[in-house]
Amino acid sequence: MPISVLVVDDSAMARKMLIKSLPPDWDIEIRQACNGEEAIAAYRQGRADVIFLDLNMPGIDGYGVLETLQAEDLNCFVIVVSADVQPQARERVMKLGAIAFVQKPVDAAKLEPVLREYGVVV
Amino acid sequence: MSLNLLTEEQNEALQEIANIGMGRAGRSIAGVFDEFVELSVPRVREAGLDRLPAAVADLIPDETLTAVRQGFFGRVRGEAIVVFGITGCRDLAGLMGYGSALEDCEEDELLLDVSNVIVSACLGGIAEQLNADVCFSAPSVLASHVPPAGLFDRTSAAPADTGALIVEVNFRLERHSFACSLLMMLPADSMGAIRRALDDFLANF
């Protein structure tokens, strides 16, 4: 069965860049969300084994999504993808249960080691 | 009012590229104030020279504005102008631990420093992602505490076909926040260069 991948970013451009950077031979079903609310809804419907999550979004931001998911047992891998390069941003999301913090601009070389480390891609 | 300087797709690409640039600016600002900076998503708007004062007044509703200019050169050349409202100036002074009454020279120095960080991080980041080298002139104060209409009197040397891309900048720190706008003034040939660079960038996706 394909893995459900959820790409969350308010920028359509950023979502495109991320999807383009995913391993080409990865058996996945991709869904997109353009804000935190949509992301949480998709997670609750069980449509997110792996979430690529932007931090700075209008409405519920990436931190808010992580807090909600953590309160609901966080039954998925969350990889934060952000333009925020402050070390504190990384610390905050790792505390909230993200498995990795990838700096924008994202590319395949940045994503692959993370996906391999967690065995989501073999 | 949109001039259609950029297509919707080009605007979206520039916005995401500016977002990455502002992330770097945020880190530098965090270093200056030793505090975590909350970033906002920068929106990119456009305006012609004639509409610029109105567009700026729209974004910064303060009665008087102060602006710092900095030239940039390379494949894309033009002038970057960072505009602060009087509120933004006061907020910044508060952040630096100054009282409300800043000496003019202290205020200028502060604004020059902050502008330099924003311009080099944002434009440097944009240039890097568009594979274009860019260098900057030293920042200087364009106008201090003038009404919006007076701000651009001194840019009258700019060619009439100059277009401006306006990037909204908001940084929120734990105890304070400040907002300013970054204007990228681009003569027509540079606007063409930035369009081509954005198209090259978009062709990757």
PDB file of C-alpha atoms in Angstrom, chain B residues 33 35 86-102 106-107 110-111 114 173 175-178:
ATOM      1  CA  PHE B  33      18.738  41.481  19.808  1.00  0.00           C
ATOM      2  CA  GLU B  35      15.969  37.082  21.140  1.00  0.00           C
ATOM      3  CA  ILE B  86       7.553  56.521  13.140  1.00  0.00           C
ATOM      4  CA  THR B  87       6.075  53.633  15.166  1.00  0.00           C
ATOM      5  CA  GLY B  88       8.613  51.216  13.714  1.00  0.00           C
ATOM      6  CA  CYS B  89      11.445  53.642  14.597  1.00  0.00           C
ATOM      7  CA  ARG B  90      10.219  53.883  18.197  1.00  0.00           C
ATOM      8  CA  ASP B  91       9.795  50.120  18.467  1.00  0.00           C
ATOM      9  CA  LEU B  92      13.306  49.591  17.225  1.00  0.00           C
ATOM     10  CA  ALA B  93      14.690  52.164  19.654  1.00  0.00           C
ATOM     11  CA  GLY B  94      12.848  50.364  22.459  1.00  0.00           C
ATOM     12  CA  LEU B  95      14.357  47.079  21.347  1.00  0.00           C
ATOM     13  CA  MET B  96      17.835  48.526  21.504  1.00  0.00           C
ATOM     14  CA  GLY B  97      17.169  49.724  25.022  1.00  0.00           C
ATOM     15  CA  TYR B  98      17.178  53.405  24.105  1.00  0.00           C
ATOM     16  CA  GLY B  99      14.670  55.744  25.729  1.00  0.00           C
ATOM     17  CA  SER B 100      11.932  57.283  23.610  1.00  0.00           C
ATOM     18  CA  ALA B 101      14.060  60.278  22.695  1.00  0.00           C
ATOM     19  CA  LEU B 102      16.758  59.059  20.380  1.00  0.00           C
ATOM     20  CA  GLU B 106      21.676  57.302  17.030  1.00  0.00           C
ATOM     21  CA  GLU B 107      18.417  56.680  15.235  1.00  0.00           C
ATOM     22  CA  LEU B 110      20.223  51.992  14.134  1.00  0.00           C
ATOM     23  CA  LEU B 111      18.083  52.196  11.009  1.00  0.00           C
ATOM     24  CA  VAL B 114      18.826  47.091  10.526  1.00  0.00           C
ATOM     25  CA  LEU B 173      10.232  39.492  18.996  1.00  0.00           C
ATOM     26  CA  ARG B 175       8.721  41.574  23.934  1.00  0.00           C
ATOM     27  CA  HIS B 176       8.472  43.880  20.961  1.00  0.00           C
ATOM     28  CA  SER B 177       7.719  43.885  17.321  1.00  0.00           C
ATOM     29  CA  PHE B 178       8.562  46.106  14.430  1.00  0.00           C
TER      30      PHE B 178
END
